[in-house]
Coordinates of C-alpha atoms in Angstrom, one line a residue:
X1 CA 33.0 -35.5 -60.2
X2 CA 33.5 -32.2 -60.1
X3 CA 36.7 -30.9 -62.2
X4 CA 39.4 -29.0 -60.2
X5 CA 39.9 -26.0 -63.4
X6 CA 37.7 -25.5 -66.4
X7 CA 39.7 -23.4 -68.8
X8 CA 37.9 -21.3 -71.4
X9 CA 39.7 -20.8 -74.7
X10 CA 42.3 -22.9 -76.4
X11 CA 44.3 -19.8 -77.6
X12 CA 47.6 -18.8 -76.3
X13 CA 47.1 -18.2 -73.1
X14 CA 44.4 -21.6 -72.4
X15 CA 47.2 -23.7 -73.9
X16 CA 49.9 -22.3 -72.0
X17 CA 48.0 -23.0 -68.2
X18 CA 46.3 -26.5 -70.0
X19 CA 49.8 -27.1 -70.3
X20 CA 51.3 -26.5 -67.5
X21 CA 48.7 -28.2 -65.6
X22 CA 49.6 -31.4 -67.5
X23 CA 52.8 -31.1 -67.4
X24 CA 52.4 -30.9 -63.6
X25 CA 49.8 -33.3 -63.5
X26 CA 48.1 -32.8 -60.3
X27 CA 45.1 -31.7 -61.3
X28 CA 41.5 -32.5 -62.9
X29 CA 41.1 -30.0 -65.2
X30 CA 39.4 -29.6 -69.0
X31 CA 40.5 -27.3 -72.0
X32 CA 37.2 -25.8 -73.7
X33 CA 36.9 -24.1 -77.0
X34 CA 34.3 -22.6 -79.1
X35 CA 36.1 -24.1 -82.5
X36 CA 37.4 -26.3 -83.7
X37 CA 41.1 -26.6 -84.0
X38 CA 42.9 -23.7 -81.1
X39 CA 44.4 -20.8 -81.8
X40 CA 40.8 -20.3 -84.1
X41 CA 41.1 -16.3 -83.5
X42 CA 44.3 -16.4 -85.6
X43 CA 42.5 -17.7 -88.5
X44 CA 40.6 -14.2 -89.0
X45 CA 42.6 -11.7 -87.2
X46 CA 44.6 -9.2 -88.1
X47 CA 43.1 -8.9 -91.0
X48 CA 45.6 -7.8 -93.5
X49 CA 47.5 -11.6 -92.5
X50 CA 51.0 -9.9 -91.2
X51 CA 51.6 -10.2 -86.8
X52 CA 53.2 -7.2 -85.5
X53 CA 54.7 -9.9 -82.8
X54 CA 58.5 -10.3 -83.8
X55 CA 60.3 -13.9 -84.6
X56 CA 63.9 -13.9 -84.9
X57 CA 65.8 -17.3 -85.4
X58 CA 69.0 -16.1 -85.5
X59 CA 70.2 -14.2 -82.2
X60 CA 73.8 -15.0 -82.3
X61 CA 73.3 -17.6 -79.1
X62 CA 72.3 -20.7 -78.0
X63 CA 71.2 -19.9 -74.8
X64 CA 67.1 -20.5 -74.9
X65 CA 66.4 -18.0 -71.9
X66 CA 68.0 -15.3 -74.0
X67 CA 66.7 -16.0 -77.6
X68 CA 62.8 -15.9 -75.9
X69 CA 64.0 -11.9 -75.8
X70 CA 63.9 -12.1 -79.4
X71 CA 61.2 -14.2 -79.8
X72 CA 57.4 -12.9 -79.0
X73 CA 55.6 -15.9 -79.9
X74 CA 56.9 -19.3 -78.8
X75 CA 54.6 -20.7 -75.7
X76 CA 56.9 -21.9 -72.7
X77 CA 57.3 -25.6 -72.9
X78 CA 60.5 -28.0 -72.3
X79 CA 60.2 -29.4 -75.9
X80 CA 63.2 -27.0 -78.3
X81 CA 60.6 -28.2 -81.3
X82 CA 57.9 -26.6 -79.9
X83 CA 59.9 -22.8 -80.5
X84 CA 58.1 -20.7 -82.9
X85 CA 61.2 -19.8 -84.4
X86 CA 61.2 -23.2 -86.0
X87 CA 58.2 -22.6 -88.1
X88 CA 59.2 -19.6 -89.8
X89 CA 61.9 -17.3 -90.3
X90 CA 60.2 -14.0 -91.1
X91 CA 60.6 -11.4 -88.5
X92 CA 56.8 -10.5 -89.1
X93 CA 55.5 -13.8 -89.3
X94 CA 52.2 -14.9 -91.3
X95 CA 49.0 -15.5 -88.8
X96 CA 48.6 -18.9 -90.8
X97 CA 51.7 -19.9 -89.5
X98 CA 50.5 -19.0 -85.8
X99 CA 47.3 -21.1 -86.5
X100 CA 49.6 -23.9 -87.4
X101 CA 51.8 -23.4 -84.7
X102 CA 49.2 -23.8 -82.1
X103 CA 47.5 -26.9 -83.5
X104 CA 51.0 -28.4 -82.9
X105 CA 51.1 -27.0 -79.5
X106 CA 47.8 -28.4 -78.3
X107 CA 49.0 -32.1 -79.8
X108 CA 52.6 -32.8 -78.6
X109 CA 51.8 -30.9 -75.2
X110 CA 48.6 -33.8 -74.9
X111 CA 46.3 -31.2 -73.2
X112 CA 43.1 -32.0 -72.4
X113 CA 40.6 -30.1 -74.9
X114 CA 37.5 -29.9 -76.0
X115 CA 36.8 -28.1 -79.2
X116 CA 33.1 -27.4 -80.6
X117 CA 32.2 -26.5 -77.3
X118 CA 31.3 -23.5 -77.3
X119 CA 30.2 -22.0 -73.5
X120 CA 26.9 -20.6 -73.2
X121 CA 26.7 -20.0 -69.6
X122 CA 28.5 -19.9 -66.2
X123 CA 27.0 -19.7 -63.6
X124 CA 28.2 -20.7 -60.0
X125 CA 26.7 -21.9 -56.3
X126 CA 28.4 -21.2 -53.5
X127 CA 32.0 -22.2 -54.3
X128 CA 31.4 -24.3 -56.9
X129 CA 31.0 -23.2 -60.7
X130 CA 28.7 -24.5 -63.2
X131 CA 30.3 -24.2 -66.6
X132 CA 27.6 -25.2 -69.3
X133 CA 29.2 -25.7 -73.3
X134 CA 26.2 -27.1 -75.4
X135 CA 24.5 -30.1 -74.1
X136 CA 27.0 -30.7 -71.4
X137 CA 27.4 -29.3 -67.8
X138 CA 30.9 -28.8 -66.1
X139 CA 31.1 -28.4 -62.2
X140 CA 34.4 -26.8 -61.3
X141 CA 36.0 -25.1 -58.1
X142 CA 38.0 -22.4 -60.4
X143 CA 37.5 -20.9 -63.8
X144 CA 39.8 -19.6 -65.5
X145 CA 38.7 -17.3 -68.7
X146 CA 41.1 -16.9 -71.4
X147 CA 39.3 -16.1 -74.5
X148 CA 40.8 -12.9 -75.3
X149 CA 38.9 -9.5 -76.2
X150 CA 36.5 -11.4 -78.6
X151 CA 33.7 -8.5 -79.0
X152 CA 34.1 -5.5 -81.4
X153 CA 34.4 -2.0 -78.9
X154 CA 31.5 0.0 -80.0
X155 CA 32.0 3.8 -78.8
X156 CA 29.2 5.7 -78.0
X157 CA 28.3 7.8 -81.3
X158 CA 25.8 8.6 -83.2
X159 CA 25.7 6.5 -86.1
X160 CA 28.2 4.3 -85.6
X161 CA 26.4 1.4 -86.7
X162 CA 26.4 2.7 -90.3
X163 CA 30.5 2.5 -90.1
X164 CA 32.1 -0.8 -91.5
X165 CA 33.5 -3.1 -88.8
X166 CA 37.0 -4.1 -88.8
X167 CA 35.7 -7.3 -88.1
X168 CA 33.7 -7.3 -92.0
X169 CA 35.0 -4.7 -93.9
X170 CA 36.7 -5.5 -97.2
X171 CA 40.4 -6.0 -97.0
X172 CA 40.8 -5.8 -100.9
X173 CA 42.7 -2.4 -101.9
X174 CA 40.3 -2.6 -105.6
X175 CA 36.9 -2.3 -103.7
X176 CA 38.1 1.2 -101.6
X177 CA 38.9 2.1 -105.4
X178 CA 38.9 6.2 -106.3
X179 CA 37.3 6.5 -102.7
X180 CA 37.0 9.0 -99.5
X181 CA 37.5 7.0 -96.7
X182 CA 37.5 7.8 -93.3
X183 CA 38.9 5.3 -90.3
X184 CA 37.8 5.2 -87.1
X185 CA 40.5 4.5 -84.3
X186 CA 44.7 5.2 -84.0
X187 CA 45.6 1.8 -83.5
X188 CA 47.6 -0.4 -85.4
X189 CA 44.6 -2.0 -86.8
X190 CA 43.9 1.6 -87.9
X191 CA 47.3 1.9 -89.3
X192 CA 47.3 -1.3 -91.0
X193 CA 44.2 -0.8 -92.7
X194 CA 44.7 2.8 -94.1
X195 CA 48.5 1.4 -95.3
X196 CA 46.4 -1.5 -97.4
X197 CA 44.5 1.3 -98.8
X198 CA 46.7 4.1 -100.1
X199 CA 47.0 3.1 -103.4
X200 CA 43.7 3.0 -104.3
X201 CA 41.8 5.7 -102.7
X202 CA 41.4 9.2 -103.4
X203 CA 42.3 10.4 -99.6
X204 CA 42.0 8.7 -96.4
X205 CA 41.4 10.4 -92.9
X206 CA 42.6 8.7 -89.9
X207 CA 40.3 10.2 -87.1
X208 CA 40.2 9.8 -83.4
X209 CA 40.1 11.7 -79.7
X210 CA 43.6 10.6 -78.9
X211 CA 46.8 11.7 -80.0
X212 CA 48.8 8.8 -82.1
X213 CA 51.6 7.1 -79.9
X214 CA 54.3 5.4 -81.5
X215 CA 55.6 2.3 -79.9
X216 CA 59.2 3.3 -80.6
X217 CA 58.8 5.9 -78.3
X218 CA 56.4 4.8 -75.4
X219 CA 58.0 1.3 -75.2
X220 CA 54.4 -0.2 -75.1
X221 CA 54.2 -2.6 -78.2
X222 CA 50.3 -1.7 -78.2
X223 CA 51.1 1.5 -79.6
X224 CA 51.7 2.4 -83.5
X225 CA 54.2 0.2 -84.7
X226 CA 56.9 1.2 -87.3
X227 CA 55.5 -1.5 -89.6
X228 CA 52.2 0.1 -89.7
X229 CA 53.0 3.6 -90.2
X230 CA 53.9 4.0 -93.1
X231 CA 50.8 6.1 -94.0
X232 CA 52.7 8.8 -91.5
X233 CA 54.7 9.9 -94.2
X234 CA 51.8 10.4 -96.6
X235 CA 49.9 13.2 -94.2
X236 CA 53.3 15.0 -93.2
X237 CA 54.5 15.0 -96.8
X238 CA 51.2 16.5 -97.7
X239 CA 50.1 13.9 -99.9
X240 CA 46.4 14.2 -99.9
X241 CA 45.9 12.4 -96.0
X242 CA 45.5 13.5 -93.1
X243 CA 45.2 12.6 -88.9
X244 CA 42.6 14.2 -87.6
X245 CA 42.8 14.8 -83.7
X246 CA 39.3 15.1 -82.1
X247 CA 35.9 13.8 -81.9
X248 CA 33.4 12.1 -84.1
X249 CA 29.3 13.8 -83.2
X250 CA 27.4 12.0 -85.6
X251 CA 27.5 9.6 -89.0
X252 CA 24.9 10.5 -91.2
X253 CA 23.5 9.0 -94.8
X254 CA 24.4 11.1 -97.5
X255 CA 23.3 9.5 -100.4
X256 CA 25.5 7.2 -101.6
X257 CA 28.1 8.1 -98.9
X258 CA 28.1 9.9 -95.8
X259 CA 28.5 12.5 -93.6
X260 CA 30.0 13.1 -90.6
X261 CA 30.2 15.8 -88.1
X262 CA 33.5 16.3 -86.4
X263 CA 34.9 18.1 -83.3
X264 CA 38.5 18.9 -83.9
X265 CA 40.5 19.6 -80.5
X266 CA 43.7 21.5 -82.0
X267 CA 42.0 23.9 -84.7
X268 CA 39.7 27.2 -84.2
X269 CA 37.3 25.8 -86.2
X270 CA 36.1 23.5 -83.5
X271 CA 33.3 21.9 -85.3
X272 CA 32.9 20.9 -89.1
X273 CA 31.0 18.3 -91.4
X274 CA 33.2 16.2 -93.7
X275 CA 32.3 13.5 -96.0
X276 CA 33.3 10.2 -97.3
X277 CA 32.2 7.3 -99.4
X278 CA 33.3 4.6 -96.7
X279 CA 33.5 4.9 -92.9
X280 CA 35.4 1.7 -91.4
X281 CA 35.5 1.1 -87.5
X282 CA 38.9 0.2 -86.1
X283 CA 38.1 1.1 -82.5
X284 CA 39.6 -2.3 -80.6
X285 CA 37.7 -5.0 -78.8
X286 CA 36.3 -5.2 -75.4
X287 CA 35.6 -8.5 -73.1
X288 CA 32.8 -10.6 -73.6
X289 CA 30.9 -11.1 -70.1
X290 CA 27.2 -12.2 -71.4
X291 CA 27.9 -16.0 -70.7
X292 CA 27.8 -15.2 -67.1
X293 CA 25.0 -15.0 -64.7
X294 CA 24.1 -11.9 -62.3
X295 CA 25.2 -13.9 -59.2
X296 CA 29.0 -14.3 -60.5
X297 CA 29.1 -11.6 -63.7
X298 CA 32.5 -9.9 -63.3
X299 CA 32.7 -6.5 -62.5
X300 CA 34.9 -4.7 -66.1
X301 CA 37.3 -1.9 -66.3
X302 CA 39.0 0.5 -68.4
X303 CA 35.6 2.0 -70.6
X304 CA 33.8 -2.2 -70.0
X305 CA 36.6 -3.4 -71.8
X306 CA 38.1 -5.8 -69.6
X307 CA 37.4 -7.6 -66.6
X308 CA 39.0 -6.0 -63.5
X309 CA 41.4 -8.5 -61.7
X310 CA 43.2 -8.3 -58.3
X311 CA 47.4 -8.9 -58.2
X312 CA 46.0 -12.5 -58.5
X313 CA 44.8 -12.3 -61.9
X314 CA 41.5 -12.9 -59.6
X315 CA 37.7 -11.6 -60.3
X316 CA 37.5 -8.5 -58.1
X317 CA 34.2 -9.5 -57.4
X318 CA 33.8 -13.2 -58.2
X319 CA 36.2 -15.4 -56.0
X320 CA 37.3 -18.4 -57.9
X321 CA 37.4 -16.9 -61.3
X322 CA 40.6 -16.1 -62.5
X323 CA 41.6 -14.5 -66.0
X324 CA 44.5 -15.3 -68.2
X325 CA 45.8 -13.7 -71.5
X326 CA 45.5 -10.7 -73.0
X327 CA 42.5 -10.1 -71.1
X328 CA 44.8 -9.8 -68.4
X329 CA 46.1 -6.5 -69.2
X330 CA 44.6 -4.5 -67.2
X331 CA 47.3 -5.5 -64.7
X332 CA 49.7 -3.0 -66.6
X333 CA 47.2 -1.4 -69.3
X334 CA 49.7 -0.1 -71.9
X335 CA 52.3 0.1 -69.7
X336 CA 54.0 -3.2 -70.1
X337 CA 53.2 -6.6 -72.4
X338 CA 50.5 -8.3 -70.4
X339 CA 48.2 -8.3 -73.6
X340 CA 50.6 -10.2 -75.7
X341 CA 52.1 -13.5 -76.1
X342 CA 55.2 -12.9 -75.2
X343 CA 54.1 -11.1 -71.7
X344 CA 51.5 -13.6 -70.9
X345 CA 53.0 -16.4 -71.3
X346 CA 55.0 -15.7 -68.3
X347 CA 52.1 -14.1 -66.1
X348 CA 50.2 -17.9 -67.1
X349 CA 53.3 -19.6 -65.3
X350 CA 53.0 -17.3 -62.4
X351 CA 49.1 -17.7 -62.0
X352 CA 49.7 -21.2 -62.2
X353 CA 51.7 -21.5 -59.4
X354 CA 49.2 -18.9 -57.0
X355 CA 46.6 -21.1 -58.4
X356 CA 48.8 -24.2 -57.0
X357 CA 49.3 -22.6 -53.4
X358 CA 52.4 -24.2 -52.5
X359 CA 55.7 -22.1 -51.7
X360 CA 57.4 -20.6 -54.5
X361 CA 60.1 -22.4 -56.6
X362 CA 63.3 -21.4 -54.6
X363 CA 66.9 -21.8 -55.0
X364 CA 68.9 -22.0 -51.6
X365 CA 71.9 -19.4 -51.7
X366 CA 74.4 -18.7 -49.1
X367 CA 72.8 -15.5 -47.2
X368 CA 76.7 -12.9 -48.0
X369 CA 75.9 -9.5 -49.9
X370 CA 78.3 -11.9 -52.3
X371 CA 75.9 -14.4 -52.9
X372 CA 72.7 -12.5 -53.4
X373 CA 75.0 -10.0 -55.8
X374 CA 76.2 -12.9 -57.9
X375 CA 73.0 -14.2 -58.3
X376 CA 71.3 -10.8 -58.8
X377 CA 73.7 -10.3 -61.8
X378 CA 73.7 -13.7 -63.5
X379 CA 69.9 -13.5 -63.7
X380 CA 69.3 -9.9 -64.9
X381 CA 72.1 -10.6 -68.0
X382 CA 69.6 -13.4 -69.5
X383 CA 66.2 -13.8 -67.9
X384 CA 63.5 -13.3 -70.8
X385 CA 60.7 -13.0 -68.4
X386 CA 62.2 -9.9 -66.3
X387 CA 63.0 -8.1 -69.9
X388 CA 59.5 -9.0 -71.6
X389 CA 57.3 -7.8 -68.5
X390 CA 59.5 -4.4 -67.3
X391 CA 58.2 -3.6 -64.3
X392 CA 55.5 -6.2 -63.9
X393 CA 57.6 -9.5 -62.9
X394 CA 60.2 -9.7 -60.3
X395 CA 62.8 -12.1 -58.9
X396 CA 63.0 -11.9 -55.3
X397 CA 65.3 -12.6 -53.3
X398 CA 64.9 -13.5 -49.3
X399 CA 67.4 -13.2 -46.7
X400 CA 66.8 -15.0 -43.1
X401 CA 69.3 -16.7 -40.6
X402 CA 69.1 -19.6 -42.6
X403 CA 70.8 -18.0 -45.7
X404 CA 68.8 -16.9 -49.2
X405 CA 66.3 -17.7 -51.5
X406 CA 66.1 -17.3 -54.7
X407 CA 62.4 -16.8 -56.4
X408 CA 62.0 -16.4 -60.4
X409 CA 59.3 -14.6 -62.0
X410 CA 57.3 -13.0 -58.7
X411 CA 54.5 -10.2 -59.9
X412 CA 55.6 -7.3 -57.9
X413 CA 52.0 -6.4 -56.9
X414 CA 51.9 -10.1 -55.3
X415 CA 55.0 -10.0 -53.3
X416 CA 54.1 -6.2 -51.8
X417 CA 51.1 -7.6 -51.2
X418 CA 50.8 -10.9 -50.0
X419 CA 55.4 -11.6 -49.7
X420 CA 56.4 -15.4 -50.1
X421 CA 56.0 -18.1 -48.9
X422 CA 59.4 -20.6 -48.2
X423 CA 59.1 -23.8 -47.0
X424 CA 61.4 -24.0 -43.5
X425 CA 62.7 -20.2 -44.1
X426 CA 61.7 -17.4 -42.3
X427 CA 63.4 -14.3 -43.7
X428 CA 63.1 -10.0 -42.7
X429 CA 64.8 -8.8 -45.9
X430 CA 63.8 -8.8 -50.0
X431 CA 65.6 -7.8 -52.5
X432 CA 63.3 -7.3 -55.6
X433 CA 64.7 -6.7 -58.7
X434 CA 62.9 -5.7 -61.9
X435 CA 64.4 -4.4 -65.6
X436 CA 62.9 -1.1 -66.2
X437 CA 62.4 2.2 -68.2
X438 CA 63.4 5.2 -66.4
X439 CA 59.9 7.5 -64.6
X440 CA 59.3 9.5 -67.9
X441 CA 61.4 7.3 -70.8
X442 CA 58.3 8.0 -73.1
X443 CA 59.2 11.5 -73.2
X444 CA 62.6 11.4 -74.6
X445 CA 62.8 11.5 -78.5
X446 CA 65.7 8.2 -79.2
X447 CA 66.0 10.0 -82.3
X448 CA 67.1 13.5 -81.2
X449 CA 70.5 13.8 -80.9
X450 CA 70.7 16.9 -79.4
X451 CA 69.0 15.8 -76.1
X452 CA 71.6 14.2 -73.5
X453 CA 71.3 10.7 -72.4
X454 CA 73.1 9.4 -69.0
X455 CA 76.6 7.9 -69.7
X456 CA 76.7 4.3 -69.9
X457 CA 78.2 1.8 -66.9
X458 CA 78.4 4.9 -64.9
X459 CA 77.4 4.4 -61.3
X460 CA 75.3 7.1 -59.5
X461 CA 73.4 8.3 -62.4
X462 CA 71.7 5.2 -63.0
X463 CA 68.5 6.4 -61.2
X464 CA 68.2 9.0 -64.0
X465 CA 68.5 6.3 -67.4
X466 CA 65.8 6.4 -69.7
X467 CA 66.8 3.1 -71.0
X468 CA 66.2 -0.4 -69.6
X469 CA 68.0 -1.1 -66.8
X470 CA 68.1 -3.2 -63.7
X471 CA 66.7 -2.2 -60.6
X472 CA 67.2 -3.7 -57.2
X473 CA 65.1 -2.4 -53.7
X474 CA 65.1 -3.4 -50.7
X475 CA 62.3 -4.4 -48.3
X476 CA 62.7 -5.0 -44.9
X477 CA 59.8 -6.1 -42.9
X478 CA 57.4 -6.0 -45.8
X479 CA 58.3 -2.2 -45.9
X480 CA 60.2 -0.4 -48.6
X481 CA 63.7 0.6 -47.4
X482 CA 65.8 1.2 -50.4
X483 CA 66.6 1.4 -54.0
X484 CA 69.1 0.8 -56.3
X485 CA 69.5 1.2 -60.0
X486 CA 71.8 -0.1 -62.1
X487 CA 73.6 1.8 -65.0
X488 CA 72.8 0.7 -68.1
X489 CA 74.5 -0.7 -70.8
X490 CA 74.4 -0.9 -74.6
X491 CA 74.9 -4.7 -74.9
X492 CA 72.6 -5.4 -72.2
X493 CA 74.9 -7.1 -69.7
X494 CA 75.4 -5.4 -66.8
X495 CA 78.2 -7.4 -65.2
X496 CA 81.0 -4.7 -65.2
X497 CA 82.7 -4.9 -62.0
X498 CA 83.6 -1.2 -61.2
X499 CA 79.7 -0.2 -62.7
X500 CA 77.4 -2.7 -61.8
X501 CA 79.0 -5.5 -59.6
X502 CA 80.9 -3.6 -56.9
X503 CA 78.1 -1.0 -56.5
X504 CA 75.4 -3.1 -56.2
X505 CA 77.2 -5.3 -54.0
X506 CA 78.1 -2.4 -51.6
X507 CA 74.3 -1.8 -51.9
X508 CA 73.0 -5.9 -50.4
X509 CA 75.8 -5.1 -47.7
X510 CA 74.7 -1.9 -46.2
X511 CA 71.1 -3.3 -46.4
X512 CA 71.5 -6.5 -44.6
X513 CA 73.7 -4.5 -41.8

């Protein structure tokens, strides 16, 4: 019998839709994974032990929608034991504790896995997908891939493959000891690595064609993180590191060490050789698409590194395979938190219910600008899912002659695309709302005092906030009409009546005349 989903990978993201599916119950549908125990990525990665995915326990409230703000790696479940805020209390947890966290997950959820089953092939005949995982052969209607970016990003240099991969290398501080070392890549795997190191080695170079952004500043918590950069200070202070900004040619034997020929892009120099003792790799990963035949090999993205994927979370090539996890980035590539736990878990629960087909989870409202307002403004002061994924996930809300719906959790990209769905409502109007940066928030320094920021709970300069900050517009017809921001607000709780109630209530009104 042929199952209705095979899901592939039992880390976050395959338990999150294994779950759902079971809570749900509806469907045939098997859990397969490569280890044995889930969440087996965790066990090895990030190397130096330390997440960079914050756990807060105590938030001041008891209200579970708000405290999943504060907390970036708890699955979504209807069991309060299953919170990973109950497993630890350190704000940057231990990846042990993850690992653990997970097993327990995967047990009290009762999802159907499969570990030491690792697939070797997928290949698929007319609609119908053959999913093959040692001796055994699966037939399903869907796939679903969640198995993360599991293959080290090789860039195209030279040499490369003399470099240490951050996949191998040494993590011991002693064994880098009186050292030149140079690292490959500006991530925070970069980061972390030359912080481990500093103590030990001579100098360290930090090298790559990109300029380093910080996460504080670009809102993207891909970027360098704070708790990562400390070796900063070392290279503005002038003590013996350096970032360099530019290109690697070549890496060449040099006896005992190497050397390696580099293009700098902010210097007159242009081109010079440098060496080291140790070159280390800490360029990323990329997707692994070799299990898949010709006839249904997805087509990739961004530099091969991930799979491309319509507003479905869909194969842009291959219909019937879907993607879930941080593959699924390149829905918002460093733009908003689809890579990461506490994005995805959200965009799993909204690919579960496209995958389901059925009209979207609505609440009936009464159809007054009163109504919709009310609504609008109880959800935007505590929804998690609208504050983790800025931009990405909206409610929507529809307006017909029957009244309103309400709709939680809607990618934007669906709605424009495809609109919803309603079970006995036919509606012309939409109100979307999103939380979101202002257009260029990643170009204002937080720090600087000197640079002017739009006063707080003040309508009519909302538009122009750099901060997070509701935003409301209008479609009428399946066509944009009209926007409305609303002004931010330091404690996050835009409920004011003179700056956020009255105007955004004047705002429904006008658009449903």
């Amino acid at each position: 019998m042929a199952l209705d989903y095979v899901i592939i990978g039992a880390g976050p993201a395959g338990l999150q839709l294994a779950a759902l599916l079971e809570a749900d119950g509806k469907r045939d549908y098997l859990l397969l994974e490569a280890a044995d125990k889930p969440g087996a990525f965790f066990e090895r990665y990030p190397r130096h032990r330390t997440l960079i995915s914050i756990n807060k326990p105590h938030t001041g409230t008891d209200d579970p929608e708000l405290n999943l703000r504060l907390d970036w790696n708890s699955l979504l479940s209807d069991d309060p034991d299953l919170l990973f805020t109950r497993y630890t209390g350190r704000y940057f947890p231990s990846a042990d504790t993850m690992v653990r966290y997970l097993g327990d997950f995967a047990e009290r959820t009762g999802v159907k896995v499969r570990y030491n089953a690792r697939v070797t092939r997928v290949g698929k005949d007319g609609e119908m997908f053959t999913v093959e995982a040692g001796d055994t052969a699966y037939t399903a209607r869907r796939v679903v891939v969640a198995t993360g970016v599991s293959q080290a990003y090789r860039p195209d240099i030279p040499g490369f493959e003399l470099a240490e991969g951050y996949d191998t290398m040494s993590t011991d501080p002693r064994d880098y000891l009186d050292q030149r070392v140079l690292i490959l890549g500006k991530g925070n795997s970069a980061f972390e690595t030359a912080d481990n190191l500093m103590e030990t080695t001579t100098v360290i170079h930090v090298a790559g064609p990109s300029s380093v952004r910080l996460a504080w500043r670009t809102h993207f918590v891909g970027h360098l993180r704070a708790v990562n950069n400390n070796f900063l200070d070392t290279y503005q202070l002038k003590s013996a590191n350096a970032i360099l900004d530019g290109t690697v040619r070549r890496i060449e034997r040099d006896g005992d060490g190497f050397l390696v020929t580099f293009a700098f892009s902010r210097v007159d120099e242009v081109v010079k050789e440098l060496r080291y003792d140790r070159v280390l790799a800490c360029t990323g990963f990329r997707f692994d698409a070799s299990i898949f035949d010709d006839a249904c090999r997805p087509e990739l993205a961004v530099n091969d590194r991930f799979p491309a994927q319509t507003e479905a979370w869909e194969s842009v090539n291959v219909p019937g395979l879907f993607f879930a996890g941080t593959i699924s980035q390149v829905r918002d590539f460093k733009k908003s938190t689809s890579g990461f736990i506490h994005g995805f878990r959200y965009a799993v629960r909204a690919l579960h219910r496209i995958l389901e087909g059925a009209p979207w989870p609505a609440e009936k409202l009464d159809g007054t600008p009163e109504a919709v307002t009310d609504a609008v403004i109880a959800r935007v002061n505590r929804t998690s899912a609208l504050w983790q994924q800025f931009g990405f996930l909206a409610d929507v809300v529809t307006v017909g002659q029957d009244g309103a719906r309400y709709h939680d959790e809607v990618p934007v990209d669906w709605f424009v695309r495809h609109g919803l769905a309603t079970a006995d409502h036919d509606y012309r109007d939409a109100f979307v709302v999103t939380l979101e940066y202002g257009p260029d928030h990643d170009k204002v320094d937080p720090f600087d005092i000197s640079v002017a920021r739009i006063a707080q709970d003040t309508p009519g300069q909302a538009h122009d906030a750099a901060y997070l900050h509701p935003v409301v517009r209008h479609y009428r017809d399946g066509v944009l009409a009209a926007t409305h921001h609303l002004a931010e607000n330091l404690e996050n709780q835009w409920d004011r009546p003179e700056a956020h109630v009255k105007p955004l209530a004047a705002f429904v009104a006008r658009a449903l005349r």
